[in-house]
CSV table of C-alpha atoms in Angstrom, one decimal:
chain,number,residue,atom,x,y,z
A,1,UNK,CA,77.1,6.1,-52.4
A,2,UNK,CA,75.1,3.3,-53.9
A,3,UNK,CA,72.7,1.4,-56.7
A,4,UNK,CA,69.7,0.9,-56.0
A,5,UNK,CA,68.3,-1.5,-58.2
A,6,UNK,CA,64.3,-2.0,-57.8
A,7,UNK,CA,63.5,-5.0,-60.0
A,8,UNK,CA,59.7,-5.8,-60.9
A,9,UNK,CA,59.6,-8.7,-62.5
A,10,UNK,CA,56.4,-8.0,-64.9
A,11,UNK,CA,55.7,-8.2,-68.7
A,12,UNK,CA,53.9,-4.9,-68.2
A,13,UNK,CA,56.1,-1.8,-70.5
A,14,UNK,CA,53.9,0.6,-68.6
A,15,UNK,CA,54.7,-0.6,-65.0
A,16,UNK,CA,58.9,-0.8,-66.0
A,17,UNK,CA,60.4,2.1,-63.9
A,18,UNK,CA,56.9,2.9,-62.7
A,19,UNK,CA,57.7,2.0,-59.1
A,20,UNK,CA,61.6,2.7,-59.2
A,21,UNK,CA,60.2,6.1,-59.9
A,22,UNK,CA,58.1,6.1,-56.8
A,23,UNK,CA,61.7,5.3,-54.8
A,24,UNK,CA,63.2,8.1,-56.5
A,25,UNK,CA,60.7,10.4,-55.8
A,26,UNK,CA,60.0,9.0,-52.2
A,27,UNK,CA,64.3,9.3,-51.4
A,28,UNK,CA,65.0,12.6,-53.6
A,29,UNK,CA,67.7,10.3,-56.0
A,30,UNK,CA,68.2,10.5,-59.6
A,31,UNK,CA,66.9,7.6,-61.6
A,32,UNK,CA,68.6,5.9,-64.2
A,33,UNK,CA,68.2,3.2,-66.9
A,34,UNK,CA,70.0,0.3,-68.8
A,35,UNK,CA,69.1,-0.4,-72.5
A,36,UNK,CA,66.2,-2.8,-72.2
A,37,UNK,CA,64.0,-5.0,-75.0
A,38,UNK,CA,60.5,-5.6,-75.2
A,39,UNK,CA,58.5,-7.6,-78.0
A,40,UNK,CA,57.1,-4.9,-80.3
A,41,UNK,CA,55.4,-7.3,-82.1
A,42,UNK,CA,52.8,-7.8,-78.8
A,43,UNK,CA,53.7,-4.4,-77.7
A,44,UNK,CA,54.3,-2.1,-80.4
A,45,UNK,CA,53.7,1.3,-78.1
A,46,UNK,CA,55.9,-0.2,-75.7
A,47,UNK,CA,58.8,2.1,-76.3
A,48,UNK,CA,57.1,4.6,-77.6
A,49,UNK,CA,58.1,7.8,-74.2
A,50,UNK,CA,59.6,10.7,-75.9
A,51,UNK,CA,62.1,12.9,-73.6
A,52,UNK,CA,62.1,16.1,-74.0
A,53,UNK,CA,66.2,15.9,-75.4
A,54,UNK,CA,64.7,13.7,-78.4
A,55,UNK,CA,64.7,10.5,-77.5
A,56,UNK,CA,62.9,7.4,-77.5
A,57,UNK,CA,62.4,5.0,-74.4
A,58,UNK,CA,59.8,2.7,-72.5
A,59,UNK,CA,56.5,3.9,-72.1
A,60,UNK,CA,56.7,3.3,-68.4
A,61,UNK,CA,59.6,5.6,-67.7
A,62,UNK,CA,56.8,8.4,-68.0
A,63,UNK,CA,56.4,7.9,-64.0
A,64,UNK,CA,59.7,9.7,-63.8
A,65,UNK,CA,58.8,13.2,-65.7
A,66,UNK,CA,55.2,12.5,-63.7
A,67,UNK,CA,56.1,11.7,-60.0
A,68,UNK,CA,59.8,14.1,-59.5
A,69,UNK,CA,59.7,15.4,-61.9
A,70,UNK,CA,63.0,15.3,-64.1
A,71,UNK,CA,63.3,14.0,-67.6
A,72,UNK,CA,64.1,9.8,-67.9
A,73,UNK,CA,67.4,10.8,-69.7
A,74,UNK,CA,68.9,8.5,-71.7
A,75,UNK,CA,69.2,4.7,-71.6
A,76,UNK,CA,73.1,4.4,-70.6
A,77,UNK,CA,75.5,0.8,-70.9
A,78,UNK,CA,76.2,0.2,-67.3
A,79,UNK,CA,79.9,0.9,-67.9
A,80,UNK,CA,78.6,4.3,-69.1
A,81,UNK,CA,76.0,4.5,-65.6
A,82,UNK,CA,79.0,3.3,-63.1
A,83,UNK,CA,81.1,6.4,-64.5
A,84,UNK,CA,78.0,8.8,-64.4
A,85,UNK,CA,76.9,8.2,-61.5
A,86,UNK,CA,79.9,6.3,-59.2
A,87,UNK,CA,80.0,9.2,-56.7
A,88,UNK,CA,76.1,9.5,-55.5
A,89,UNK,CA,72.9,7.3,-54.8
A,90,UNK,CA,71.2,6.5,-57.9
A,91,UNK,CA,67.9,4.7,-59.0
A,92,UNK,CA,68.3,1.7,-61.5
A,93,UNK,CA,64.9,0.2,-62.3
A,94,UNK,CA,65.4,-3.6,-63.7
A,95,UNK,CA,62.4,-5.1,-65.8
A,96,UNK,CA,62.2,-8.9,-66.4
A,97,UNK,CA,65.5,-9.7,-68.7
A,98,UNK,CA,67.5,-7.2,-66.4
A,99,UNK,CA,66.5,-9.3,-63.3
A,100,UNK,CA,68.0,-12.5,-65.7
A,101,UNK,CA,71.1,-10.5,-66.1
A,102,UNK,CA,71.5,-9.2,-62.7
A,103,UNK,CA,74.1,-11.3,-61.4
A,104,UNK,CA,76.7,-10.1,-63.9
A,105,UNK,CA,75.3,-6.5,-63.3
A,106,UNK,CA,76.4,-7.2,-59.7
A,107,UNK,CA,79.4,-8.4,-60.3
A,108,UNK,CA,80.6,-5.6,-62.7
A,109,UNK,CA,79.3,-3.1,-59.5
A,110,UNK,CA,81.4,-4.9,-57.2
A,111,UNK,CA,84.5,-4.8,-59.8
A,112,UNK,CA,84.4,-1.1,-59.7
A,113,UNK,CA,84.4,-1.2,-55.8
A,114,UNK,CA,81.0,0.2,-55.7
A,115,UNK,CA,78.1,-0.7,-53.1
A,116,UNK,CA,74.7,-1.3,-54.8
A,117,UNK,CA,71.4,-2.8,-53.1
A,118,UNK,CA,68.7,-5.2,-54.7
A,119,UNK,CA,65.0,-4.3,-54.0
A,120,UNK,CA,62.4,-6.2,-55.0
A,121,UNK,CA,58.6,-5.2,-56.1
A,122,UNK,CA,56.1,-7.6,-55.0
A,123,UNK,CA,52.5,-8.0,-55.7
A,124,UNK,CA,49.1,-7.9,-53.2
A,125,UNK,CA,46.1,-7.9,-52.5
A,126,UNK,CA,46.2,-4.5,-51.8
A,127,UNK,CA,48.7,-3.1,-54.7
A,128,UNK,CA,52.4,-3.0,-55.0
A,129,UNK,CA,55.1,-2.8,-52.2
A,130,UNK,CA,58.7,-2.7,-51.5
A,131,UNK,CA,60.9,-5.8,-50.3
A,132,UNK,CA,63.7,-6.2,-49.3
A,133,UNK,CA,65.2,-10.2,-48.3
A,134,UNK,CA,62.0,-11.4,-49.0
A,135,UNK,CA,60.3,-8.8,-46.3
A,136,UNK,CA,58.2,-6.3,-47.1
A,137,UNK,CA,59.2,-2.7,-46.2
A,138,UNK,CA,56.0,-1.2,-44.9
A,139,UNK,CA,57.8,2.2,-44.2
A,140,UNK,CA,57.7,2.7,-48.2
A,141,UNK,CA,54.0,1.8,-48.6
A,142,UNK,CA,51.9,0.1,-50.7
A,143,UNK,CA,51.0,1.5,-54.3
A,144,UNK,CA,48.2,0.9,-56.8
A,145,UNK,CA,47.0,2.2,-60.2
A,146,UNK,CA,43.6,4.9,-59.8
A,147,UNK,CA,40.8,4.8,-62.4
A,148,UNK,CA,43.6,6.7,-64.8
A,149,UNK,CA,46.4,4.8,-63.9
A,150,UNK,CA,47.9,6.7,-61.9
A,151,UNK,CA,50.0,5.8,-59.4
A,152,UNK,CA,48.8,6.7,-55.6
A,153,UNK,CA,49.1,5.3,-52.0
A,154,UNK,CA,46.1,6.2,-50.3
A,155,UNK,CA,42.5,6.9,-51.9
A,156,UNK,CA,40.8,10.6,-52.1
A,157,UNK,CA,37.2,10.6,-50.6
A,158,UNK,CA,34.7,10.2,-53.1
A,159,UNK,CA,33.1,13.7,-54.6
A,160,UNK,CA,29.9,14.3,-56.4
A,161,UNK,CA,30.8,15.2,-60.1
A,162,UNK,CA,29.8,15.7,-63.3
A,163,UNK,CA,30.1,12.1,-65.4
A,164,UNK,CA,31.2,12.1,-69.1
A,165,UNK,CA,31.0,9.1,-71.1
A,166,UNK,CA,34.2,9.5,-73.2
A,167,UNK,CA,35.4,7.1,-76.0
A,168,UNK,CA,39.5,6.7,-76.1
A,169,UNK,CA,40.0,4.5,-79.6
A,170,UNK,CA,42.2,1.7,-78.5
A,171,UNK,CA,42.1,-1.0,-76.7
A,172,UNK,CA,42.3,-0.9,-72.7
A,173,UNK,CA,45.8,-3.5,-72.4
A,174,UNK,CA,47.0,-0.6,-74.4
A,175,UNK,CA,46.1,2.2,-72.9
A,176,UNK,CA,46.8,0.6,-69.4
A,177,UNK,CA,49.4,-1.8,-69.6
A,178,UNK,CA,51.7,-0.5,-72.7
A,179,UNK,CA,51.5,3.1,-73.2
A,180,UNK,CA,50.0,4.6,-70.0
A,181,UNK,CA,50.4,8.4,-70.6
A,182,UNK,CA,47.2,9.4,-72.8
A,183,UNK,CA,44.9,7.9,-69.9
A,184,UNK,CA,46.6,9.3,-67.4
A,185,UNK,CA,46.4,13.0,-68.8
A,186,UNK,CA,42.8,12.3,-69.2
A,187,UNK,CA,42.4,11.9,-65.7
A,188,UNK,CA,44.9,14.9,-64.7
A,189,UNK,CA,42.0,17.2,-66.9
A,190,UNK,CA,39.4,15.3,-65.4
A,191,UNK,CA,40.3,16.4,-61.9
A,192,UNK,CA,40.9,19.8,-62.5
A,193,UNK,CA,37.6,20.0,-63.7
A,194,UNK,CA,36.0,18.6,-61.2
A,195,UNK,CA,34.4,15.9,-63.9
A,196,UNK,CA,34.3,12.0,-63.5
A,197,UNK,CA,34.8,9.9,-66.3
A,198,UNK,CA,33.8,6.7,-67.9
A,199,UNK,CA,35.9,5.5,-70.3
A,200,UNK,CA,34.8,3.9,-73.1
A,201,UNK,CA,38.0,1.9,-74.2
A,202,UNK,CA,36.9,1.6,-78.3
A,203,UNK,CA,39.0,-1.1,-79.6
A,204,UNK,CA,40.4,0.1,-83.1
A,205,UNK,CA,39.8,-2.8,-85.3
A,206,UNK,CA,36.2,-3.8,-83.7
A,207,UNK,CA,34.6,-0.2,-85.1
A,208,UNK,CA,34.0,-0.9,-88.5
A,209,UNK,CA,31.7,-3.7,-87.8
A,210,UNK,CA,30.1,-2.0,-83.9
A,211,UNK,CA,30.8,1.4,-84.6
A,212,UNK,CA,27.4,2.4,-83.2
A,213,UNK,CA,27.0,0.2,-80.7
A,214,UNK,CA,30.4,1.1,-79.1
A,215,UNK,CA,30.2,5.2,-79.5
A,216,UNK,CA,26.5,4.8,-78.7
A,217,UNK,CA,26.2,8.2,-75.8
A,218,UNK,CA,29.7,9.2,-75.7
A,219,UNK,CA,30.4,12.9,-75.3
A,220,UNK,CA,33.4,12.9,-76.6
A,221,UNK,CA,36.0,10.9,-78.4
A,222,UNK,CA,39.9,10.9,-77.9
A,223,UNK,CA,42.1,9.6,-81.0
A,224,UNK,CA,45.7,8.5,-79.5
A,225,UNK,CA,48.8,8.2,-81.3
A,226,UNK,CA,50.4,5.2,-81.6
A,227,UNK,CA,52.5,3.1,-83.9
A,228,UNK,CA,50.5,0.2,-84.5
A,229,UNK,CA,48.9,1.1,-88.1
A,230,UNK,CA,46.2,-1.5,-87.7
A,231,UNK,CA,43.9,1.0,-86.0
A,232,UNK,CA,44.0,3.4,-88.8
A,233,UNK,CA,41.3,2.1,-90.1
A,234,UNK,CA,39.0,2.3,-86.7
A,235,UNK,CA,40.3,5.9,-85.9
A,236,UNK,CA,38.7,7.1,-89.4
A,237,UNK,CA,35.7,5.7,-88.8
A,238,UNK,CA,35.6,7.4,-85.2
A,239,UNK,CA,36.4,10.7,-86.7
A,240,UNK,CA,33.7,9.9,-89.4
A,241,UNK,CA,31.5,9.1,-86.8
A,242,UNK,CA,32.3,12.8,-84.9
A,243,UNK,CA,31.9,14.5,-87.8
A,244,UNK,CA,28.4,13.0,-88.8
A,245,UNK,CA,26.7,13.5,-85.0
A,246,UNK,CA,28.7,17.0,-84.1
A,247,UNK,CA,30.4,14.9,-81.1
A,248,UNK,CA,33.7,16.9,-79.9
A,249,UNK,CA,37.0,15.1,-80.8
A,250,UNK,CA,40.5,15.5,-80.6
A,251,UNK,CA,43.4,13.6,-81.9
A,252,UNK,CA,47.1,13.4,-80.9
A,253,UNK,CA,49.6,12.7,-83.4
A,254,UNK,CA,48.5,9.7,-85.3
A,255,UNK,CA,44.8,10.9,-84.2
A,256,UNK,CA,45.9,13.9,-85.9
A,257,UNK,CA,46.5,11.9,-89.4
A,258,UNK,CA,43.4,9.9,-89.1
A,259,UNK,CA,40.8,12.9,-88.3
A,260,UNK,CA,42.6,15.1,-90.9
A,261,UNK,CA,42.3,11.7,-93.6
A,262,UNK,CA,38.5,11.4,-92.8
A,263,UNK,CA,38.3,15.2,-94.0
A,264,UNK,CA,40.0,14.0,-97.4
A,265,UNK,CA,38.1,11.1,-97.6
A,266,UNK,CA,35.1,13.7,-97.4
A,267,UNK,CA,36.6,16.2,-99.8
A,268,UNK,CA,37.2,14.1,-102.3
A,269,UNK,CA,34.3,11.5,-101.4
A,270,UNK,CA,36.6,7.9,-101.6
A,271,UNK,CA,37.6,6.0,-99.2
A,272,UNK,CA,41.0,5.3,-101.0
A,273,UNK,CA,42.5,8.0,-99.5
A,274,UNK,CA,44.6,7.1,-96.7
A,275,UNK,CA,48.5,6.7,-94.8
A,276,UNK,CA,51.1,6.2,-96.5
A,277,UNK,CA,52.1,4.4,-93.5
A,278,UNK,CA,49.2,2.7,-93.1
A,279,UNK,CA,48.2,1.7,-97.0
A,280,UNK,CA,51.7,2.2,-99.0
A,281,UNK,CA,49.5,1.9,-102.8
A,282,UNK,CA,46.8,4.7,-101.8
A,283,UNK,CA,45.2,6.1,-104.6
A,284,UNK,CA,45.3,9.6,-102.4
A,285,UNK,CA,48.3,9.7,-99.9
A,286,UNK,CA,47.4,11.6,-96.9
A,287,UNK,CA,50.6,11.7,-95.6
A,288,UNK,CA,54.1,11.2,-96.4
A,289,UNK,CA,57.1,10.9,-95.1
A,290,UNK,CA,59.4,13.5,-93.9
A,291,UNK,CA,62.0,12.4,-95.7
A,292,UNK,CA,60.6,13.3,-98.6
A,293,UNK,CA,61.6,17.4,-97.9
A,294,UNK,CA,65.1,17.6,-97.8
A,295,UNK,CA,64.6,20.4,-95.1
A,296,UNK,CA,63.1,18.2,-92.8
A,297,UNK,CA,64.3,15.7,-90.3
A,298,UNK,CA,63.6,11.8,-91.1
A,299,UNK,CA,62.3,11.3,-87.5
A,300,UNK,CA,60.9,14.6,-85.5
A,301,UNK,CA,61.7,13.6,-81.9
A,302,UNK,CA,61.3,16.2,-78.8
A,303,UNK,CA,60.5,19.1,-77.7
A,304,UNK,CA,59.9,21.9,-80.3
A,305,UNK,CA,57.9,25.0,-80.8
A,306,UNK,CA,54.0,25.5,-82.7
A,307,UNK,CA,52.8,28.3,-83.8
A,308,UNK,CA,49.1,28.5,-83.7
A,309,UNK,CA,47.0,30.3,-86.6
A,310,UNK,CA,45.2,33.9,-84.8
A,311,UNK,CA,41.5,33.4,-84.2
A,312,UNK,CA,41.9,29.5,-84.1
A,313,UNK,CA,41.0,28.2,-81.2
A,314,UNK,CA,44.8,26.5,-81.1
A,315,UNK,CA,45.8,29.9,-80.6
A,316,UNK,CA,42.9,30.5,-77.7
A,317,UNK,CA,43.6,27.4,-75.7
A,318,UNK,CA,47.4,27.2,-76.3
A,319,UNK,CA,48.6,31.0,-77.0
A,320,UNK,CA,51.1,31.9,-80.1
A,321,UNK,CA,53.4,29.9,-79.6
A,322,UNK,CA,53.9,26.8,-77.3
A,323,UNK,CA,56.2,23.7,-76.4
A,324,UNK,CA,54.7,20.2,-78.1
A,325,UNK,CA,56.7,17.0,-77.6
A,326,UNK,CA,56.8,15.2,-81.0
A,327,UNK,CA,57.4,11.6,-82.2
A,328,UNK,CA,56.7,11.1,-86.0
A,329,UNK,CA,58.3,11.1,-89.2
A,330,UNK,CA,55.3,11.2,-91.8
A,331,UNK,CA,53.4,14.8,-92.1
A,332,UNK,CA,50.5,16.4,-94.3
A,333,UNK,CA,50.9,16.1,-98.2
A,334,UNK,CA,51.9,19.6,-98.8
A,335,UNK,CA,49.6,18.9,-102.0
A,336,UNK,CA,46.6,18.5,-100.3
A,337,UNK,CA,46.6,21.6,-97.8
A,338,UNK,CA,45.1,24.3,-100.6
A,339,UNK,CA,42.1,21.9,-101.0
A,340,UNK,CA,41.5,21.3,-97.3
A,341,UNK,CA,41.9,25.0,-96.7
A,342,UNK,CA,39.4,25.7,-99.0
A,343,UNK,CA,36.5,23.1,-98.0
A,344,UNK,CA,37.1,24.4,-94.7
A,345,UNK,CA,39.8,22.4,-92.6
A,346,UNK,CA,42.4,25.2,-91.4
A,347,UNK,CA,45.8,24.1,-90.6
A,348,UNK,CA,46.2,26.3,-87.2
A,349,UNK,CA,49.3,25.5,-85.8
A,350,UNK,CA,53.0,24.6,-87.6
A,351,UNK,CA,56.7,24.6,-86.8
A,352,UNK,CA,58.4,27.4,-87.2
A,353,UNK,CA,59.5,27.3,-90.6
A,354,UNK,CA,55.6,26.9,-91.3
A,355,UNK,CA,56.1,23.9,-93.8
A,356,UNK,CA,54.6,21.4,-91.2
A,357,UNK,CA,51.4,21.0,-90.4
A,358,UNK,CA,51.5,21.0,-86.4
A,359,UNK,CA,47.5,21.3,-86.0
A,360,UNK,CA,44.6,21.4,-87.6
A,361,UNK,CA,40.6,22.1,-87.0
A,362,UNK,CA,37.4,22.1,-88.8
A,363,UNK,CA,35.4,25.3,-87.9
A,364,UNK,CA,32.1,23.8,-89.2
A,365,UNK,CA,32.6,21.3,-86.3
A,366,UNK,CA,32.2,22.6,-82.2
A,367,UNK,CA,35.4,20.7,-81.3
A,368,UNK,CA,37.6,19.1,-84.2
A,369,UNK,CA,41.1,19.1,-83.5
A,370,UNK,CA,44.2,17.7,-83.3
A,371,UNK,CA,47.8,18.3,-83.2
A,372,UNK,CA,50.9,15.9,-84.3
A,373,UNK,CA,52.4,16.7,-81.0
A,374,UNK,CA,51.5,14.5,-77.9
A,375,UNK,CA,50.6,16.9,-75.2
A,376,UNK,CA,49.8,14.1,-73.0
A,377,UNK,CA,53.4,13.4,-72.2
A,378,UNK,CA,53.3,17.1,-70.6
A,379,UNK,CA,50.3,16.6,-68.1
A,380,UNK,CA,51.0,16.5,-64.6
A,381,UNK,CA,48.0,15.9,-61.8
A,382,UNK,CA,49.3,19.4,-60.5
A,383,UNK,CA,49.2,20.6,-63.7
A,384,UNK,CA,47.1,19.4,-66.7
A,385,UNK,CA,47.5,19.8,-70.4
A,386,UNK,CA,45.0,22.5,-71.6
A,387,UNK,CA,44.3,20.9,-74.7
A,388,UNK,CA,42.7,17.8,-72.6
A,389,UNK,CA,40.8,19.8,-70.4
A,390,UNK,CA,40.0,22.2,-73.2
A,391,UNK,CA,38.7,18.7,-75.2
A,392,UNK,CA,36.4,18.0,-71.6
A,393,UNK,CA,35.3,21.2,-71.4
A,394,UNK,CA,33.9,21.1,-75.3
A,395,UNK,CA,32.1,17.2,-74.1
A,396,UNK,CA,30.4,19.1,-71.3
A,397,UNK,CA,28.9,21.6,-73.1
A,398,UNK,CA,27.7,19.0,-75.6
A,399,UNK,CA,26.1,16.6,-72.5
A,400,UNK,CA,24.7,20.2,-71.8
């Protein structure tokens, strides 16, 4: 029995646990996690995985659901990890502070008379390997991020595809080196279809004054969720954009919000209408907190249940009733929903009870949806999210 600690010394949240993962899957061992920090003010999607279970945790710790797959689990107090896991092999991955601390981490393993070993990630030319005593281990192999971000060993032959030109509103450190999940399910979608993509990364708060020049030929245009509420702003005009030119769009959890505001903007034709989150003294409030329905939890974490509307195409793509992993705590002004039903936005998917809005489309529109859910944290390569590859599907048909 031992700890094997794979440290990777790297400001990156989306690398964190990313190769430790890799080990884990490589060996067949559990991986587990110490509470770690990151500066949310540079990186404020950095902790922003959602297990299954309900909670929250580093954004790179999706490598573990991807490449074993189990779930991340919970960030455990080493006292709490040497008593979980003191009689097997287990996985530790240690991000820059860890590495800082890692003497007294050893110390308190040799204290409780158990064996651990130090591996270090180092970078190349040629990607990321395995050391060990300053020498690489070439029996683990070298690994490097695809055009998705995905973590492989070896490259794939090149294939004659379809291209899409597809707009993802946010930056590309974002999307790459922060929170790496919504690319990556992109690319899972991609393959199955057979499609190639360029990615158009559409930096939030550089729309209002480039809109056009930025979404100039895209097919389609992806609205991530996200915590930072700075690219509120830039998400509406996106989803302004797709509603004007008929350009298929969907939006995932705070993608959801913004497409959904845009259609109150339009419905009540004012701009003032916006996030709570994002504008506290909006005129109209799109939407609220949770915690304003007693019912209702102040943070929805997890996995839960939707239920999609029949004859919606939620209910086409996804069936009656499927598993959504959440991570919000504001939802749609129950005030507003009669209006929007009636100028044509139907809310097509909700939680059981039926109170929250889950997903929504606009039926004038070929392909306007979104959910609150992120069904990018359920993608797999083997196994991609049909909503993504329902999304690419909708941008084919509209390159023709």
């Amino acid at each position: 029995m031992a700890f094997i600690f794979v440290a990777h010394d790297t400001p990156e949240p989306s690398l964190y646990g990313a190769m430790a993962a890799i080990l884990a899957a490589q060996k067949n061992l559990p991986l587990a996690h110490l509470p770690v920090n990151w500066d949310v003010a540079r990186y404020p999607d950095a902790c922003q995985h959602v297990i299954g279970e309900g909670q929250l945790m580093t954004s790179g710790l999706l490598w573990t659901e991807r490449l074993n797959p189990q779930s991340a689990g919970k960030a455990m107090e080493l006292d709490e990890l040497l008593e979980t896991y003191g009689t097997q092999d287990v996985i530790i991955p240690l991000g820059p502070m860890q590495i800082v601390q890692f003497p007294r981490i050893a110390r308190c393993v040799r204290e409780s008379t158990f064996d651990y070993e130090l591996i270090n990630v180092e970078r190349s030319n040629q990607g990321y390997a395995f050391s060990r005593h300053g020498l690489e281990d070439e029996s683990l192999g070298c690994w490097w991020r695809d055009h998705y971000g995905r973590w492989i060993s070896q490259n794939t032959p090149p294939q004659t595809r379809t291209t899409l030109r597809i707009a993802l509103v946010g930056a590309q450190s974002d999307q790459c080196s922060v929170y790496p999940a919504t690319l990556a399910a992109l690319g899972d979608a991609a393959d199955a279809l057979a499609l190639s993509l360029d990615i158009v990364y559409a930096a939030p708060m550089a729309l209002e004054d480039h809109l056009h020049e930025v979404m100039d030929n895209v097919d389609g245009i992806l609205l991530p969720g996200g915590a930072a509420m700075c690219n509120v702003s830039g998400q509406i005009s996106a989803a302004h954009y797709a509603l004007n030119r008929n350009i298929p769009i969907l939006g995932l959890c705070l993608g959801m919000q913004t497409m959904t505001t845009a259609i109150v903007q339009k419905m009540v034709g004012s701009l003032l209408a916006n996030l709570a989150e994002a504008d506290p003294d909006a005129t109209i409030k799109t939407f609220v907190p949770l915690s304003n329905r007693p019912a209702f939890p102040v943070h929805r974490l997890g996995n839960h249940t939707m239920l999609t509307e029949p004859g919606s195409k939620l209910r086409e793509i996804l069936g009656e009733a499927f598993t959504v992993r959440y991570n919000h705590r504001f939802h749609l002004e129950p005030a507003l929903k009669a209006g929007l039903e009636e100028y044509g936005l139907r809310i097509t998917g909700t939680d059981l009870t039926g109170q929250i809005a889950d997903g929504i489309e606009f039926p004038r529109h070929p392909f306007y949806l979104g959910v609150q859910g992120h069904p990018e944290l359920s993608s797999l390569r083997i196994k991609p999210h049909p909503l993504l590859t329902a999304f690419l599907n909708a941008a084919t048909l509209k390159r023709g």
